[in-house]
Short mmCIF file of C-alpha atoms in Angstrom, two decimals:
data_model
loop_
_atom_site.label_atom_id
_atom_site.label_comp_id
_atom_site.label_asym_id
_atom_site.label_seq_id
_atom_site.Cartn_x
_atom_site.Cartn_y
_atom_site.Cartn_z
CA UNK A 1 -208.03 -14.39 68.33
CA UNK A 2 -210.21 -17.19 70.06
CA UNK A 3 -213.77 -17.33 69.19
CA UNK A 4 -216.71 -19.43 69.06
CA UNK A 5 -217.33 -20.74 65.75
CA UNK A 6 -220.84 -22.44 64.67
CA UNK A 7 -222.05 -23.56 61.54
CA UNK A 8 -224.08 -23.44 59.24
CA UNK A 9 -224.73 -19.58 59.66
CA UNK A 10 -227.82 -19.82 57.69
CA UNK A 11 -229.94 -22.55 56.94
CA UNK A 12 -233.40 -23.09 55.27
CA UNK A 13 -235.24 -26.15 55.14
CA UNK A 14 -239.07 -27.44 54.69
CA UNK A 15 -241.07 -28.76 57.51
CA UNK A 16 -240.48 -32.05 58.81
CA UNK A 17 -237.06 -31.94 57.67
CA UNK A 18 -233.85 -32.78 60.16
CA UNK A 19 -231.63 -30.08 60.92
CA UNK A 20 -228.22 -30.11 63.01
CA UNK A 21 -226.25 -27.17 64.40
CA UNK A 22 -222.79 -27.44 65.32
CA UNK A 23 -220.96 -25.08 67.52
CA UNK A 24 -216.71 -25.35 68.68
CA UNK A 25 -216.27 -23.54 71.71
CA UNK A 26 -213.06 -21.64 72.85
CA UNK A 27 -210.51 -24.42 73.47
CA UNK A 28 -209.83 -24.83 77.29
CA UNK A 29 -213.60 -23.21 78.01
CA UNK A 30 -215.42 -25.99 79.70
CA UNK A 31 -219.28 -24.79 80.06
CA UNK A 32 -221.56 -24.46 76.51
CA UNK A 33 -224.70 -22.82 76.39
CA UNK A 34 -227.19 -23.50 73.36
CA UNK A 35 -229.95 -20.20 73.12
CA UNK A 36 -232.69 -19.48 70.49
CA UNK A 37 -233.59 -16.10 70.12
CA UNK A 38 -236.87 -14.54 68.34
CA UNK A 39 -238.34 -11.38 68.01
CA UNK A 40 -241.28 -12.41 70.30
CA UNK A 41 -239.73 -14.08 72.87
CA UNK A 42 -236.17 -12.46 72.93
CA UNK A 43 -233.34 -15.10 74.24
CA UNK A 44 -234.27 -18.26 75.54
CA UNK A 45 -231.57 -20.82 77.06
CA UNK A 46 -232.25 -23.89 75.55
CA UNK A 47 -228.85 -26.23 77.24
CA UNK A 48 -226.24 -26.21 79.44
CA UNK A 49 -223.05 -28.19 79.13
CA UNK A 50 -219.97 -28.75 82.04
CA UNK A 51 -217.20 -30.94 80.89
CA UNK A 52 -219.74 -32.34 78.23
CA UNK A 53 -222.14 -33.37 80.34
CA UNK A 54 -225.53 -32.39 80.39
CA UNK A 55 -226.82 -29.90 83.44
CA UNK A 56 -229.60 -27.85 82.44
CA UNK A 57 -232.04 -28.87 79.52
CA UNK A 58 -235.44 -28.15 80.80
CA UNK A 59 -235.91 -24.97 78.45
CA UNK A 60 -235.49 -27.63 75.23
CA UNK A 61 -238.64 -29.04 73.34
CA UNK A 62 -237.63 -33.02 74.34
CA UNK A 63 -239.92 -34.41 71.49
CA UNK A 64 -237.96 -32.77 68.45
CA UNK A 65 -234.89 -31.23 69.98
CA UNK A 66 -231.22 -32.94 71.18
CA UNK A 67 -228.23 -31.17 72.48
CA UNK A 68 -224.81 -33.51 72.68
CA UNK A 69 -221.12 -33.13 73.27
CA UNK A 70 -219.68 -35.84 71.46
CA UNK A 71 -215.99 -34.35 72.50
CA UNK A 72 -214.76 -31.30 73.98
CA UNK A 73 -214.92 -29.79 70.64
CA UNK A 74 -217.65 -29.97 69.27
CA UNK A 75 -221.29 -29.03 70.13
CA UNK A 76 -224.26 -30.10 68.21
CA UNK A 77 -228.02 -29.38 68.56
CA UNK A 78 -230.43 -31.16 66.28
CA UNK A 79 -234.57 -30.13 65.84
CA UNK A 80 -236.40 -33.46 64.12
CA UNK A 81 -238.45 -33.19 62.72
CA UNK A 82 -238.74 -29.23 62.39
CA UNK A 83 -241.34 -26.77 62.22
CA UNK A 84 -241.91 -23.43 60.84
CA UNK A 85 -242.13 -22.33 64.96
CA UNK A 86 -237.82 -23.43 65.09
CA UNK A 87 -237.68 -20.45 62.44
CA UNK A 88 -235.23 -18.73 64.72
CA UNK A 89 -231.51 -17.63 65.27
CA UNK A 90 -229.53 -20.26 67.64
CA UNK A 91 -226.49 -19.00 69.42
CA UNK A 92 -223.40 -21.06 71.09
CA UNK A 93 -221.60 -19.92 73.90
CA UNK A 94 -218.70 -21.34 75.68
CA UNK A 95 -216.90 -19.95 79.18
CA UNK A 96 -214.65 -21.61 81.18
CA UNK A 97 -217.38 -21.71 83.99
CA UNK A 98 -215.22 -20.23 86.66
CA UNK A 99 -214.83 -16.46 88.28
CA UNK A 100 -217.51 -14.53 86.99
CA UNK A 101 -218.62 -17.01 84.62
CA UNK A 102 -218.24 -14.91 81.38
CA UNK A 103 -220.00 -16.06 77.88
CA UNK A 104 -218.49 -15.60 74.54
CA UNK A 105 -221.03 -16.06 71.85
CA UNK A 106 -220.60 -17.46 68.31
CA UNK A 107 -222.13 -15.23 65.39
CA UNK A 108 -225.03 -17.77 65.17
CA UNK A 109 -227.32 -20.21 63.03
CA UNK A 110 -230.38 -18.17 61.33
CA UNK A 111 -232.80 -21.18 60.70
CA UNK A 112 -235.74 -20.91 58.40
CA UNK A 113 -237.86 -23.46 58.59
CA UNK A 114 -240.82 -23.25 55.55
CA UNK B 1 -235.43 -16.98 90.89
CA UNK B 2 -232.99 -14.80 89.57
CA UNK B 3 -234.42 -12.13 87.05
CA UNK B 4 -232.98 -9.43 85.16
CA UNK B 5 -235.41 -6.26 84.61
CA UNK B 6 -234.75 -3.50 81.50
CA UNK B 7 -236.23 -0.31 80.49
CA UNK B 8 -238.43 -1.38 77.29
CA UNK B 9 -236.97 0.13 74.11
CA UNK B 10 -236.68 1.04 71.68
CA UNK B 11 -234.72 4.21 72.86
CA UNK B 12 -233.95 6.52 70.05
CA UNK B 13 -231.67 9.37 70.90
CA UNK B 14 -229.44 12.05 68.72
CA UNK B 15 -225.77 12.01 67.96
CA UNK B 16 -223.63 13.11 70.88
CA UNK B 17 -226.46 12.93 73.51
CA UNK B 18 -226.49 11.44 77.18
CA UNK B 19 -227.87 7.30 77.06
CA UNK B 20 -229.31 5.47 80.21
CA UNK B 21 -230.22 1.69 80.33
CA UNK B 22 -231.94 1.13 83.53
CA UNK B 23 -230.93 -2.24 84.96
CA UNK B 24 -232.41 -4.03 87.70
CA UNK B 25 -231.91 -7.59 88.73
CA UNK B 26 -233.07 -9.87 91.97
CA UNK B 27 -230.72 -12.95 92.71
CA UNK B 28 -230.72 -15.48 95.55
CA UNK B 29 -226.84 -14.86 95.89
CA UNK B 30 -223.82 -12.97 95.36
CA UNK B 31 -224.47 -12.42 91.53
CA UNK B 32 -221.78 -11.05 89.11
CA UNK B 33 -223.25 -8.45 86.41
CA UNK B 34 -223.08 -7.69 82.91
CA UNK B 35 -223.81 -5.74 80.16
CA UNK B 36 -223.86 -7.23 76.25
CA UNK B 37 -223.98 -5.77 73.03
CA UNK B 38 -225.30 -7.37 70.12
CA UNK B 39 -224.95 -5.11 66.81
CA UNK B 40 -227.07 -6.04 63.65
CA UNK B 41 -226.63 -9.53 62.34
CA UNK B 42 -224.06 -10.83 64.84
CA UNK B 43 -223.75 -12.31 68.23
CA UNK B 44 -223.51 -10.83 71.84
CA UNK B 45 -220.38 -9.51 72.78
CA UNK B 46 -219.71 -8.92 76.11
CA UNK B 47 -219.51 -4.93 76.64
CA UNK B 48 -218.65 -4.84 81.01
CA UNK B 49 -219.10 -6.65 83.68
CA UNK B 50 -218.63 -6.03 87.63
CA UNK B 51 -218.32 -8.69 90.14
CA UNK B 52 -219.11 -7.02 93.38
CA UNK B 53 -220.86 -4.55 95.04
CA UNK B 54 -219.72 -0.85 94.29
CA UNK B 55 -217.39 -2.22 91.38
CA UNK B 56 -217.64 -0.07 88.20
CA UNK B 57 -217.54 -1.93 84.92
CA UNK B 58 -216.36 0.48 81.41
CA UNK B 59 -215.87 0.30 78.11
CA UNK B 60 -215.72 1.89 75.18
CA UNK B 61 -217.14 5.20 77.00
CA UNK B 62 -219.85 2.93 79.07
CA UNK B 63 -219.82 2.58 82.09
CA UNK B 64 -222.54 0.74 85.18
CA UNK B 65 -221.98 0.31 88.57
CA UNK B 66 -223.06 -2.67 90.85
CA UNK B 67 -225.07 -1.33 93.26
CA UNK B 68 -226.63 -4.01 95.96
CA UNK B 69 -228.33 -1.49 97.94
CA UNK B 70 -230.68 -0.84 95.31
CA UNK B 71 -229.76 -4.13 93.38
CA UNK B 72 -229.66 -2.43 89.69
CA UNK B 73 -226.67 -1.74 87.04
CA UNK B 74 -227.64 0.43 84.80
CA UNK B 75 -225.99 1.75 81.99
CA UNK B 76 -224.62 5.25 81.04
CA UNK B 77 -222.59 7.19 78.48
CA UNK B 78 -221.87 10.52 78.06
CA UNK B 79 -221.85 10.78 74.44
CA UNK B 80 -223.34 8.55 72.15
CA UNK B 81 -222.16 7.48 68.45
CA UNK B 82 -224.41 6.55 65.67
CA UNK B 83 -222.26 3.26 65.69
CA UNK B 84 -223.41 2.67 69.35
CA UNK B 85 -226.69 1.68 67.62
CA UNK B 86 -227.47 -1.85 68.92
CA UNK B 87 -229.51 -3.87 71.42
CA UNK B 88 -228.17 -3.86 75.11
CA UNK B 89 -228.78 -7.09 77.19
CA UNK B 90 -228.55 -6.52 81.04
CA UNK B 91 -227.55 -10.24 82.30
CA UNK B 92 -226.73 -11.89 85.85
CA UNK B 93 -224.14 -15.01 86.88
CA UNK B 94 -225.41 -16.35 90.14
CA UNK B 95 -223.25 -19.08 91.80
CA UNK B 96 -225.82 -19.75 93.81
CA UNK B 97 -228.14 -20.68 90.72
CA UNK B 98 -225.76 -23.29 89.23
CA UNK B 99 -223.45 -20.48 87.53
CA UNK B 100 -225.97 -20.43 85.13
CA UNK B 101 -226.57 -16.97 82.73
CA UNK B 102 -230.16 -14.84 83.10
CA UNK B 103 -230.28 -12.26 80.38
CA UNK B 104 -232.67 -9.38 80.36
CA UNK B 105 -235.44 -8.91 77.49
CA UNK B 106 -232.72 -6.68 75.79
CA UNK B 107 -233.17 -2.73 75.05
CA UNK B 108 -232.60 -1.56 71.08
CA UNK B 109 -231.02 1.71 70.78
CA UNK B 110 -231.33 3.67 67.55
CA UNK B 111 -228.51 6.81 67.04
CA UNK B 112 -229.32 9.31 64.85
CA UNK B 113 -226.71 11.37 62.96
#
């Protein structure tokens, strides 16, 4: 049963502390999202991967956040140095980008940030 | 740009009763249309989708249909469960906008036995 993994699932840390998500997509699927979903603003798409390259990062903070590919199996996205604001839950989400362009969503990182 | 539009929840309905998500959506293209689930504590799971007009996505007892004449895809089921208790995202794929997902504010259901 293929699924998108990520880890940590939960993570708390202090302020000003670096943190780093990492996310394995569906092997074969060539497109990986990165969201951030709250309670006040719901989900927010934060990057876009295609065949590990970058294509859409304008809803990422630049200063503190980084999203990166290093191979087709691995997905990180790292906040430093983070704030209590990150306190969030980030989701991966892989598809092969083709057709009707269908996600498939990992269970998530819940990130407290104190 | 693309948007996706949802009825504001939270919708709170018995056991065995009739559910409607209203659905609307505007796109610069030919979008494809979806609805997710997300139950407590996990991810979104993909519940339907349809890819062109008049198509009729179902699962699970759901069921929307894409209709472009009135560009919306909402959300029905006859019967509801108490285990149907989630929140609902309405989301668009637009080739025309770089493939690239627009989700809907999402729309928390609450089942009671």
């Amino acid at each position: 049963d293929a699924r998108v993994t990520q880890t940590p699932r939960h993570k708390v840390t202090e302020m000003g502390q670096e943190v780093t998500m990492r996310c394995q997509p569906i092997l074969g699927h060539n497109t990986v999202f990165w969201y951030r979903q709250t309670m006040m603003q719901g989900l927010e798409l934060l990057a876009y991967f295609r065949n590990r390259a970058p294509l859409d990062d304008s809803g990422m903070p630049k200063d503190r956040f980084s999203a990166e590919m290093p191979d087709a199996t691995l997905a990180t996205l790292k906040i430093q140095p983070s704030e209590p604001r990150d306190s969030a839950v980030y989701f991966c989400a892989s598809g092969t980008g083709t057709g009707s362009n269908e996600q498939f969503f990992g269970p998530g990182t819940r990130l407290t940030v104190l | 740009g693309n948007s996706v539009t949802q009825m504001e929840g939270p919708v709170t309905l018995s056991e065995e009763a009739f559910l409607t998500i209203n659905c609307t959506y505007t796109a610069t293209g030919y979008p494809s249309l979806f609805w997710y689930v997300q139950y407590p504590g996990e991810g979104l799971q993909l519940l339907l989708k349809a890819t062109k007009a008049d198509d009729k996505g179902s699962n699970k007892g759901f069921e929307a249909t894409y209709r472009k004449e009135t560009t919306s895809f909402h959300l029905e089921k006859g019967s509801v469960q108490v285990s149907d208790s989630a929140v609902y995202f309405c989301a668009l794929s637009d080739r025309a906008y770089g493939q690239n997902f627009v989700f809907g504010p999402g729309t928390r259901l609450s089942v009671l036995p």
